[in-house]
Amino acid sequence: MKAFLISLSAAAVLATSLVSAGAQDQTAYVDDRSDGPALIRSLYNAINRHEYARAYSYFAQPADSYEAFVEGYAKTVDVQVLIGPATQEGAAGSIYAPVPVAIKSTEKGGKEKIFAGCYVTRIVNPGIQEPPFSPLHIESAELEKVEGPFEKALPKVCHSPS
């Protein structure tokens, strides 16, 4: 009986180690709205983790329905993003940050697509907001398919809405 308990304990330790190793292989959860680039990293973190409701929630008014948004990623297995420097500008009580991005999407079967363009993030000045609080969100996105290489697809600059 004593030998069985030791074996059972060893098996439990081994199983715990395997679960921990598997969890470490998974992409870590990132949900950061501290600035425009962090929000865009969080968006693609959610997409890579297949957390589409979270990804969808980062947009102020998504262009598509939630179902269409999810369908747009049905073949996607991985997304990489390069983020350029963002500049913040204040306008009419809001803070805007245009964020240049290059995106490489890998689909099932290995097909890769590269997109480049700009996201514009916005937050209403937190000091003047009343409940419910509206956090930093993606106000707009203008991305288009481009030819590689991925590392050179990043736009040099993006502009705030006028």
PDB file of N, CA, C and O in Angstrom, residues 90-126:
ATOM      1  N   GLY A  90      -4.669  65.704 -28.960  1.00  0.00           N
ATOM      2  CA  GLY A  90      -5.933  66.011 -28.310  1.00  0.00           C
ATOM      3  C   GLY A  90      -6.830  66.791 -29.249  1.00  0.00           C
ATOM      4  O   GLY A  90      -6.350  67.612 -30.028  1.00  0.00           O
ATOM      5  N   ALA A  91      -8.127  66.511 -29.183  1.00  0.00           N
ATOM      6  CA  ALA A  91      -9.094  67.243 -30.003  1.00  0.00           C
ATOM      7  C   ALA A  91     -10.470  67.119 -29.372  1.00  0.00           C
ATOM      8  O   ALA A  91     -10.953  66.015 -29.152  1.00  0.00           O
ATOM      9  N   ALA A  92     -11.072  68.245 -29.063  1.00  0.00           N
ATOM     10  CA  ALA A  92     -12.453  68.310 -28.569  1.00  0.00           C
ATOM     11  C   ALA A  92     -12.712  67.352 -27.412  1.00  0.00           C
ATOM     12  O   ALA A  92     -13.691  66.616 -27.411  1.00  0.00           O
ATOM     13  N   GLY A  93     -11.813  67.324 -26.427  1.00  0.00           N
ATOM     14  CA  GLY A  93     -12.020  66.501 -25.242  1.00  0.00           C
ATOM     15  C   GLY A  93     -11.627  65.042 -25.400  1.00  0.00           C
ATOM     16  O   GLY A  93     -11.843  64.248 -24.499  1.00  0.00           O
ATOM     17  N   SER A  94     -11.065  64.682 -26.548  1.00  0.00           N
ATOM     18  CA  SER A  94     -10.625  63.318 -26.792  1.00  0.00           C
ATOM     19  C   SER A  94      -9.128  63.287 -27.058  1.00  0.00           C
ATOM     20  O   SER A  94      -8.546  64.276 -27.492  1.00  0.00           O
ATOM     21  N   ILE A  95      -8.547  62.132 -26.808  1.00  0.00           N
ATOM     22  CA  ILE A  95      -7.145  61.915 -27.125  1.00  0.00           C
ATOM     23  C   ILE A  95      -7.102  60.815 -28.185  1.00  0.00           C
ATOM     24  O   ILE A  95      -7.597  59.702 -27.959  1.00  0.00           O
ATOM     25  N   TYR A  96      -6.541  61.150 -29.352  1.00  0.00           N
ATOM     26  CA  TYR A  96      -6.420  60.221 -30.462  1.00  0.00           C
ATOM     27  C   TYR A  96      -4.968  59.779 -30.589  1.00  0.00           C
ATOM     28  O   TYR A  96      -4.056  60.560 -30.340  1.00  0.00           O
ATOM     29  N   ALA A  97      -4.773  58.540 -31.004  1.00  0.00           N
ATOM     30  CA  ALA A  97      -3.431  58.042 -31.279  1.00  0.00           C
ATOM     31  C   ALA A  97      -3.473  57.184 -32.536  1.00  0.00           C
ATOM     32  O   ALA A  97      -4.003  56.070 -32.516  1.00  0.00           O
ATOM     33  N   PRO A  98      -2.948  57.699 -33.648  1.00  0.00           N
ATOM     34  CA  PRO A  98      -2.831  56.878 -34.849  1.00  0.00           C
ATOM     35  C   PRO A  98      -1.674  55.887 -34.663  1.00  0.00           C
ATOM     36  O   PRO A  98      -0.599  56.272 -34.210  1.00  0.00           O
ATOM     37  N   VAL A  99      -1.917  54.626 -34.992  1.00  0.00           N
ATOM     38  CA  VAL A  99      -0.937  53.558 -34.761  1.00  0.00           C
ATOM     39  C   VAL A  99      -0.662  52.842 -36.080  1.00  0.00           C
ATOM     40  O   VAL A  99      -1.536  52.140 -36.603  1.00  0.00           O
ATOM     41  N   PRO A 100       0.567  52.986 -36.635  1.00  0.00           N
ATOM     42  CA  PRO A 100       0.910  52.254 -37.860  1.00  0.00           C
ATOM     43  C   PRO A 100       1.168  50.777 -37.554  1.00  0.00           C
ATOM     44  O   PRO A 100       1.797  50.455 -36.532  1.00  0.00           O
ATOM     45  N   VAL A 101       0.672  49.896 -38.425  1.00  0.00           N
ATOM     46  CA  VAL A 101       0.838  48.457 -38.219  1.00  0.00           C
ATOM     47  C   VAL A 101       1.142  47.734 -39.530  1.00  0.00           C
ATOM     48  O   VAL A 101       0.738  48.172 -40.605  1.00  0.00           O
ATOM     49  N   ALA A 102       1.850  46.626 -39.390  1.00  0.00           N
ATOM     50  CA  ALA A 102       1.989  45.630 -40.457  1.00  0.00           C
ATOM     51  C   ALA A 102       1.561  44.316 -39.819  1.00  0.00           C
ATOM     52  O   ALA A 102       1.919  44.030 -38.667  1.00  0.00           O
ATOM     53  N   ILE A 103       0.784  43.541 -40.544  1.00  0.00           N
ATOM     54  CA  ILE A 103       0.213  42.313 -39.999  1.00  0.00           C
ATOM     55  C   ILE A 103       0.493  41.168 -40.961  1.00  0.00           C
ATOM     56  O   ILE A 103       0.267  41.306 -42.170  1.00  0.00           O
ATOM     57  N   LYS A 104       0.973  40.074 -40.408  1.00  0.00           N
ATOM     58  CA  LYS A 104       1.139  38.847 -41.201  1.00  0.00           C
ATOM     59  C   LYS A 104       0.198  37.805 -40.629  1.00  0.00           C
ATOM     60  O   LYS A 104       0.306  37.419 -39.473  1.00  0.00           O
ATOM     61  N   SER A 105      -0.729  37.376 -41.463  1.00  0.00           N
ATOM     62  CA  SER A 105      -1.731  36.402 -41.062  1.00  0.00           C
ATOM     63  C   SER A 105      -1.401  35.068 -41.721  1.00  0.00           C
ATOM     64  O   SER A 105      -1.179  35.015 -42.931  1.00  0.00           O
ATOM     65  N   THR A 106      -1.366  34.019 -40.918  1.00  0.00           N
ATOM     66  CA  THR A 106      -1.136  32.676 -41.453  1.00  0.00           C
ATOM     67  C   THR A 106      -2.425  31.886 -41.322  1.00  0.00           C
ATOM     68  O   THR A 106      -3.016  31.822 -40.244  1.00  0.00           O
ATOM     69  N   GLU A 107      -2.842  31.309 -42.441  1.00  0.00           N
ATOM     70  CA  GLU A 107      -4.083  30.538 -42.470  1.00  0.00           C
ATOM     71  C   GLU A 107      -3.788  29.050 -42.351  1.00  0.00           C
ATOM     72  O   GLU A 107      -2.643  28.617 -42.521  1.00  0.00           O
ATOM     73  N   LYS A 108      -4.834  28.288 -42.106  1.00  0.00           N
ATOM     74  CA  LYS A 108      -4.714  26.837 -42.140  1.00  0.00           C
ATOM     75  C   LYS A 108      -4.136  26.463 -43.502  1.00  0.00           C
ATOM     76  O   LYS A 108      -4.514  27.035 -44.514  1.00  0.00           O
ATOM     77  N   GLY A 109      -3.207  25.541 -43.524  1.00  0.00           N
ATOM     78  CA  GLY A 109      -2.559  25.165 -44.776  1.00  0.00           C
ATOM     79  C   GLY A 109      -1.303  25.968 -45.037  1.00  0.00           C
ATOM     80  O   GLY A 109      -0.587  25.724 -45.996  1.00  0.00           O
ATOM     81  N   GLY A 110      -1.023  26.994 -44.199  1.00  0.00           N
ATOM     82  CA  GLY A 110       0.224  27.744 -44.301  1.00  0.00           C
ATOM     83  C   GLY A 110       0.211  28.977 -45.177  1.00  0.00           C
ATOM     84  O   GLY A 110       1.221  29.668 -45.277  1.00  0.00           O
ATOM     85  N   LYS A 111      -0.896  29.297 -45.840  1.00  0.00           N
ATOM     86  CA  LYS A 111      -0.948  30.495 -46.687  1.00  0.00           C
ATOM     87  C   LYS A 111      -0.798  31.743 -45.827  1.00  0.00           C
ATOM     88  O   LYS A 111      -1.453  31.885 -44.798  1.00  0.00           O
ATOM     89  N   GLU A 112       0.085  32.642 -46.262  1.00  0.00           N
ATOM     90  CA  GLU A 112       0.321  33.885 -45.525  1.00  0.00           C
ATOM     91  C   GLU A 112      -0.194  35.079 -46.315  1.00  0.00           C
ATOM     92  O   GLU A 112      -0.089  35.126 -47.532  1.00  0.00           O
ATOM     93  N   LYS A 113      -0.735  36.046 -45.576  1.00  0.00           N
ATOM     94  CA  LYS A 113      -1.184  37.310 -46.152  1.00  0.00           C
ATOM     95  C   LYS A 113      -0.582  38.429 -45.318  1.00  0.00           C
ATOM     96  O   LYS A 113      -0.478  38.312 -44.093  1.00  0.00           O
ATOM     97  N   ILE A 114      -0.221  39.517 -45.985  1.00  0.00           N
ATOM     98  CA  ILE A 114       0.355  40.665 -45.282  1.00  0.00           C
ATOM     99  C   ILE A 114      -0.553  41.873 -45.511  1.00  0.00           C
ATOM    100  O   ILE A 114      -0.985  42.135 -46.636  1.00  0.00           O
ATOM    101  N   PHE A 115      -0.823  42.575 -44.426  1.00  0.00           N
ATOM    102  CA  PHE A 115      -1.643  43.775 -44.463  1.00  0.00           C
ATOM    103  C   PHE A 115      -0.856  44.914 -43.813  1.00  0.00           C
ATOM    104  O   PHE A 115      -0.049  44.681 -42.923  1.00  0.00           O
ATOM    105  N   ALA A 116      -1.113  46.127 -44.243  1.00  0.00           N
ATOM    106  CA  ALA A 116      -0.473  47.291 -43.639  1.00  0.00           C
ATOM    107  C   ALA A 116      -1.478  48.428 -43.592  1.00  0.00           C
ATOM    108  O   ALA A 116      -2.403  48.494 -44.407  1.00  0.00           O
ATOM    109  N   GLY A 117      -1.273  49.301 -42.630  1.00  0.00           N
ATOM    110  CA  GLY A 117      -2.158  50.449 -42.523  1.00  0.00           C
ATOM    111  C   GLY A 117      -2.110  51.061 -41.145  1.00  0.00           C
ATOM    112  O   GLY A 117      -1.102  50.964 -40.445  1.00  0.00           O
ATOM    113  N   CYS A 118      -3.229  51.661 -40.772  1.00  0.00           N
ATOM    114  CA  CYS A 118      -3.280  52.425 -39.528  1.00  0.00           C
ATOM    115  C   CYS A 118      -4.551  52.135 -38.742  1.00  0.00           C
ATOM    116  O   CYS A 118      -5.637  52.023 -39.313  1.00  0.00           O
ATOM    117  N   TYR A 119      -4.377  52.033 -37.450  1.00  0.00           N
ATOM    118  CA  TYR A 119      -5.495  52.045 -36.511  1.00  0.00           C
ATOM    119  C   TYR A 119      -5.475  53.420 -35.861  1.00  0.00           C
ATOM    120  O   TYR A 119      -4.406  54.001 -35.647  1.00  0.00           O
ATOM    121  N   VAL A 120      -6.630  53.933 -35.537  1.00  0.00           N
ATOM    122  CA  VAL A 120      -6.712  55.155 -34.744  1.00  0.00           C
ATOM    123  C   VAL A 120      -7.432  54.789 -33.448  1.00  0.00           C
ATOM    124  O   VAL A 120      -8.554  54.279 -33.474  1.00  0.00           O
ATOM    125  N   THR A 121      -6.742  55.010 -32.335  1.00  0.00           N
ATOM    126  CA  THR A 121      -7.355  54.749 -31.034  1.00  0.00           C
ATOM    127  C   THR A 121      -7.817  56.076 -30.436  1.00  0.00           C
ATOM    128  O   THR A 121      -7.302  57.137 -30.766  1.00  0.00           O
ATOM    129  N   ARG A 122      -8.807  55.980 -29.549  1.00  0.00           N
ATOM    130  CA  ARG A 122      -9.380  57.201 -28.976  1.00  0.00           C
ATOM    131  C   ARG A 122      -9.857  56.930 -27.558  1.00  0.00           C
ATOM    132  O   ARG A 122     -10.390  55.864 -27.258  1.00  0.00           O
ATOM    133  N   ILE A 123      -9.665  57.909 -26.724  1.00  0.00           N
ATOM    134  CA  ILE A 123     -10.280  57.902 -25.400  1.00  0.00           C
ATOM    135  C   ILE A 123     -10.796  59.312 -25.136  1.00  0.00           C
ATOM    136  O   ILE A 123     -10.133  60.300 -25.453  1.00  0.00           O
ATOM    137  N   VAL A 124     -11.997  59.382 -24.601  1.00  0.00           N
ATOM    138  CA  VAL A 124     -12.501  60.669 -24.128  1.00  0.00           C
ATOM    139  C   VAL A 124     -11.707  60.969 -22.870  1.00  0.00           C
ATOM    140  O   VAL A 124     -11.468  60.084 -22.042  1.00  0.00           O
ATOM    141  N   ASN A 125     -11.278  62.203 -22.725  1.00  0.00           N
ATOM    142  CA  ASN A 125     -10.460  62.590 -21.580  1.00  0.00           C
ATOM    143  C   ASN A 125     -11.047  61.991 -20.299  1.00  0.00           C
ATOM    144  O   ASN A 125     -12.179  62.310 -19.931  1.00  0.00           O
ATOM    145  N   PRO A 126     -10.300  61.101 -19.632  1.00  0.00           N
ATOM    146  CA  PRO A 126     -10.830  60.432 -18.437  1.00  0.00           C
ATOM    147  C   PRO A 126     -11.262  61.398 -17.334  1.00  0.00           C
ATOM    148  O   PRO A 126     -12.173  61.088 -16.568  1.00  0.00           O
TER     149      PRO A 126
END
